[in-house]
CSV table of C-alpha atoms in Angstrom, one decimal:
chain,number,residue,atom,x,y,z
A,53,MET,CA,47.3,-22.0,38.8
A,54,SER,CA,49.7,-19.5,40.3
A,55,LEU,CA,53.4,-19.9,40.6
A,56,GLU,CA,53.1,-20.0,44.4
A,57,GLN,CA,50.8,-23.0,44.2
A,58,ASP,CA,53.1,-24.8,41.8
A,59,ILE,CA,56.0,-24.3,44.2
A,60,ALA,CA,53.9,-25.5,47.1
A,61,HIS,CA,53.0,-28.7,45.2
A,62,VAL,CA,56.6,-29.3,44.3
A,63,VAL,CA,57.7,-28.8,47.9
A,64,SER,CA,54.9,-31.1,49.1
A,65,ALA,CA,55.9,-33.8,46.6
A,66,ALA,CA,59.6,-33.4,47.6
A,67,GLU,CA,58.7,-33.9,51.3
A,68,GLN,CA,56.6,-37.0,50.5
A,69,LEU,CA,59.5,-38.4,48.4
A,70,THR,CA,61.9,-37.7,51.3
A,71,GLY,CA,59.6,-39.5,53.7
A,72,ILE,CA,59.5,-42.5,51.3
A,73,VAL,CA,63.2,-42.5,50.9
A,74,ASP,CA,63.8,-42.3,54.7
A,75,THR,CA,61.4,-45.2,55.2
A,76,LYS,CA,63.2,-47.3,52.6
A,77,ILE,CA,66.6,-46.4,54.2
A,78,GLU,CA,65.2,-47.5,57.6
A,79,ASP,CA,63.9,-50.8,56.0
A,80,ILE,CA,67.3,-51.4,54.3
A,81,ASN,CA,69.2,-50.7,57.5
A,82,SER,CA,66.9,-53.0,59.5
A,83,THR,CA,67.3,-55.7,56.9
A,84,VAL,CA,71.1,-55.3,56.8
A,85,ASN,CA,71.4,-55.3,60.6
A,86,GLY,CA,69.3,-58.4,60.8
A,87,LYS,CA,71.5,-60.2,58.3
A,88,VAL,CA,74.6,-59.1,60.1
A,89,ALA,CA,73.3,-60.4,63.4
A,90,GLN,CA,72.3,-63.6,61.8
A,91,MET,CA,75.7,-64.0,60.2
A,92,ASN,CA,77.5,-63.2,63.5
A,93,SER,CA,75.4,-65.8,65.2
A,94,GLN,CA,76.3,-68.4,62.5
A,95,VAL,CA,80.0,-67.5,62.8
A,96,ALA,CA,79.8,-67.9,66.6
A,97,VAL,CA,78.2,-71.3,66.2
A,98,LYS,CA,80.8,-72.4,63.6
A,99,THR,CA,83.7,-71.0,65.8
A,100,HIS,CA,82.4,-73.0,68.8
A,101,GLU,CA,82.1,-76.1,66.6
A,102,ILE,CA,85.7,-75.6,65.3
A,103,ASP,CA,87.0,-75.0,68.8
A,104,THR,CA,85.2,-78.2,70.1
A,105,THR,CA,86.6,-80.2,67.2
A,106,ILE,CA,90.1,-79.0,67.8
A,107,SER,CA,89.9,-79.8,71.5
A,108,GLN,CA,88.6,-83.3,70.7
A,109,GLN,CA,91.4,-83.9,68.3
A,110,VAL,CA,94.0,-82.7,70.8
A,111,GLN,CA,92.5,-85.0,73.4
A,112,ARG,CA,92.6,-87.9,71.0
A,113,VAL,CA,96.3,-87.2,70.2
A,114,ASP,CA,97.1,-87.0,73.9
A,115,THR,CA,95.3,-90.2,74.6
A,116,ALA,CA,97.0,-91.9,71.7
A,117,LEU,CA,100.4,-90.8,72.9
A,118,GLU,CA,99.6,-92.1,76.4
A,119,ASN,CA,98.2,-95.3,75.2
A,120,LYS,CA,101.3,-95.9,73.1
A,121,GLN,CA,103.3,-96.0,76.4
A,122,ILE,CA,100.8,-98.5,77.9
A,123,LEU,CA,101.1,-102.1,76.6
A,124,GLY,CA,98.3,-104.4,77.7
A,125,ASP,CA,94.7,-104.3,78.7
A,126,GLY,CA,95.2,-102.5,82.0
A,127,GLY,CA,95.3,-105.7,84.1
A,128,ARG,CA,98.2,-107.5,85.7
A,129,GLY,CA,101.1,-107.8,83.4
A,130,THR,CA,100.4,-104.5,81.7
A,131,ARG,CA,103.6,-102.6,80.9
A,132,SER,CA,104.2,-98.9,81.1
A,133,ILE,CA,107.1,-97.9,78.8
A,134,ASP,CA,109.4,-94.9,79.1
A,135,ILE,CA,107.2,-93.2,81.8
A,136,ALA,CA,110.2,-91.4,83.3
A,137,ARG,CA,113.7,-90.5,82.0
A,138,PHE,CA,116.9,-88.7,82.9
A,139,PHE,CA,119.8,-87.1,81.1
A,140,THR,CA,122.7,-84.9,82.2
A,141,ALA,CA,125.8,-83.6,80.6
A,142,THR,CA,127.5,-82.6,83.8
A,143,VAL,CA,130.3,-84.7,85.3
A,144,GLY,CA,131.0,-86.4,88.6
A,145,ALA,CA,129.8,-89.2,90.8
A,146,THR,CA,126.2,-89.2,92.0
A,147,TYR,CA,123.2,-91.2,93.0
A,148,ILE,CA,120.0,-91.5,91.0
A,149,HIS,CA,116.9,-91.9,93.2
A,150,LEU,CA,113.5,-93.0,91.7
A,151,LYS,CA,110.7,-91.8,93.9
A,152,LEU,CA,107.7,-94.0,93.5
A,153,PRO,CA,104.1,-92.8,94.2
A,154,TYR,CA,103.8,-95.3,97.1
A,155,ARG,CA,104.0,-94.3,100.7
A,156,LEU,CA,104.7,-96.8,103.5
A,157,ASP,CA,102.3,-95.0,105.9
A,158,ARG,CA,99.5,-95.2,103.4
A,159,ASP,CA,99.8,-97.8,100.6
A,160,ASN,CA,99.8,-101.6,100.2
A,161,ARG,CA,101.3,-101.9,96.7
A,162,MET,CA,103.7,-104.2,94.9
A,163,TYR,CA,106.0,-102.8,92.2
A,164,HIS,CA,108.2,-104.0,89.4
A,165,ILE,CA,110.4,-101.3,87.9
A,166,LYS,CA,113.0,-101.6,85.1
A,167,VAL,CA,115.7,-99.0,84.5
A,168,SER,CA,117.7,-99.0,81.2
A,169,GLY,CA,120.3,-96.7,79.9
A,170,TYR,CA,123.9,-95.9,79.3
A,171,GLU,CA,126.6,-94.5,81.6
A,172,PHE,CA,128.8,-93.1,78.8
A,173,HIS,CA,131.9,-92.0,80.6
A,174,LYS,CA,132.3,-95.4,82.2
A,175,GLY,CA,131.2,-97.3,79.1
A,176,LYS,CA,128.6,-99.2,81.1
A,177,ILE,CA,125.1,-100.3,80.2
A,178,VAL,CA,122.5,-99.5,82.9
A,179,ASP,CA,120.2,-102.5,83.2
A,180,THR,CA,118.5,-102.9,86.5
A,181,THR,CA,115.2,-104.3,87.8
A,182,PHE,CA,113.6,-103.5,91.2
A,183,ALA,CA,110.7,-105.5,92.7
A,184,GLY,CA,109.1,-105.3,96.1
A,185,TYR,CA,106.1,-104.6,98.3
A,186,CYS,CA,105.2,-101.4,100.1
A,187,TYR,CA,103.3,-103.0,102.9
A,188,ASN,CA,101.5,-100.4,105.1
A,189,GLN,CA,99.8,-103.0,107.3
A,190,GLY,CA,103.2,-104.4,108.3
A,191,ASN,CA,105.0,-101.1,108.1
A,192,ILE,CA,107.7,-102.7,106.0
A,193,LEU,CA,109.2,-102.5,102.5
A,194,GLY,CA,109.5,-106.2,102.0
A,195,PHE,CA,109.7,-109.1,99.6
A,196,LYS,CA,112.1,-107.0,97.6
A,197,GLN,CA,114.8,-107.8,95.2
A,198,GLU,CA,117.2,-105.6,93.2
A,199,LEU,CA,118.9,-107.2,90.2
A,200,GLY,CA,121.3,-105.6,87.8
A,201,THR,CA,124.0,-103.0,87.3
A,202,HIS,CA,125.0,-99.9,89.4
A,203,GLU,CA,124.5,-101.3,92.9
A,204,PRO,CA,120.6,-101.1,93.0
A,205,PHE,CA,119.0,-100.6,96.4
A,206,SER,CA,115.4,-99.9,97.6
A,207,TYR,CA,114.6,-97.9,100.7
A,208,VAL,CA,111.9,-95.8,102.4
A,209,GLY,CA,112.7,-92.1,102.4
A,210,SER,CA,112.2,-89.5,105.1
A,211,ASP,CA,108.9,-88.6,103.4
A,212,ASN,CA,107.7,-92.3,103.7
A,213,HIS,CA,107.8,-92.7,99.9
A,214,VAL,CA,109.5,-95.8,98.4
A,215,TYR,CA,112.8,-94.9,96.7
A,216,LEU,CA,114.9,-97.0,94.3
A,217,ARG,CA,118.6,-96.0,94.1
A,218,LEU,CA,121.4,-96.4,91.5
A,219,THR,CA,125.1,-95.6,92.1
A,220,ILE,CA,126.6,-93.7,89.3
A,221,GLU,CA,130.4,-93.3,89.0
A,222,ASP,CA,130.3,-90.5,86.4
A,223,LYS,CA,127.1,-88.9,85.3
A,224,TYR,CA,128.5,-87.3,82.1
A,225,TYR,CA,126.0,-88.0,79.3
A,226,LEU,CA,124.1,-90.4,81.6
A,227,ASN,CA,120.9,-91.5,79.9
A,228,LEU,CA,118.1,-93.4,81.7
A,229,SER,CA,114.6,-94.6,80.8
A,230,VAL,CA,112.2,-96.2,83.3
A,231,ASP,CA,109.5,-98.8,82.6
A,232,SER,CA,107.0,-100.4,85.0
A,233,MET,CA,104.9,-103.6,85.1
A,234,TYR,CA,101.6,-104.0,86.9
A,235,VAL,CA,102.2,-106.9,89.4
A,236,GLY,CA,100.1,-108.3,92.2
A,237,ASN,CA,98.2,-105.5,94.0
A,238,GLY,CA,100.2,-102.8,92.3
A,239,MET,CA,98.8,-100.5,89.6
A,240,VAL,CA,99.5,-99.2,86.1
A,241,LEU,CA,102.0,-96.4,86.4
A,242,LYS,CA,101.9,-93.5,83.9
A,243,PRO,CA,104.1,-90.6,83.0
A,244,GLY,CA,104.5,-88.3,86.1
A,245,ASP,CA,104.0,-91.1,88.6
A,246,ILE,CA,107.8,-91.6,89.1
A,247,ALA,CA,110.2,-88.8,89.8
A,248,VAL,CA,113.9,-89.2,88.9
A,249,ILE,CA,116.1,-87.3,91.4
A,250,GLU,CA,119.8,-86.8,91.2
A,251,SER,CA,121.6,-86.3,94.5
A,252,THR,CA,124.9,-86.9,96.2
A,253,GLU,CA,122.9,-88.0,99.3
A,254,LEU,CA,122.8,-91.7,99.9
A,255,GLU,CA,119.2,-91.5,100.9
A,256,LEU,CA,116.5,-88.8,100.7
């Protein structure tokens, strides 16, 4: 056999080997890509499961915190504790207005609101209870009583909402917390239902 034939055989064998190697590399690449895609899919599923679990846990915590403020079974007599609060370190006389979610032109709702706190600069405890009936059908704020400190008064504001007012001689380090009780045809009030507004205006 001539040298040229030997070289031709070697070249042919090398080409065949190269083809085999290329095929194996393609197989390996395909296998690796498949495994990577499978792993990415599993990671995506696990990430979704983790995100869902975290979201559920956050919801449970939020619900637990809210439920901690609600004492009772949701029926009449259920109490809502510390659903609104107020603090200021500025000085001077002012009025504190509690804006209820009830409107005289829309709602028939009874309410029972308790305000507790401390008027530091006057050394006075804030301890006041408001009760009444926002009566749309009669267009009156009736059957109401205010009992306690700081000249409590109930009225209907210019926006037709029911307001409860306290007179504060000096608001420096005034601290207030608001509770509610579900009475009559009222409802269970939650955080955000009552707005506490400071104003030098007698009525809003």
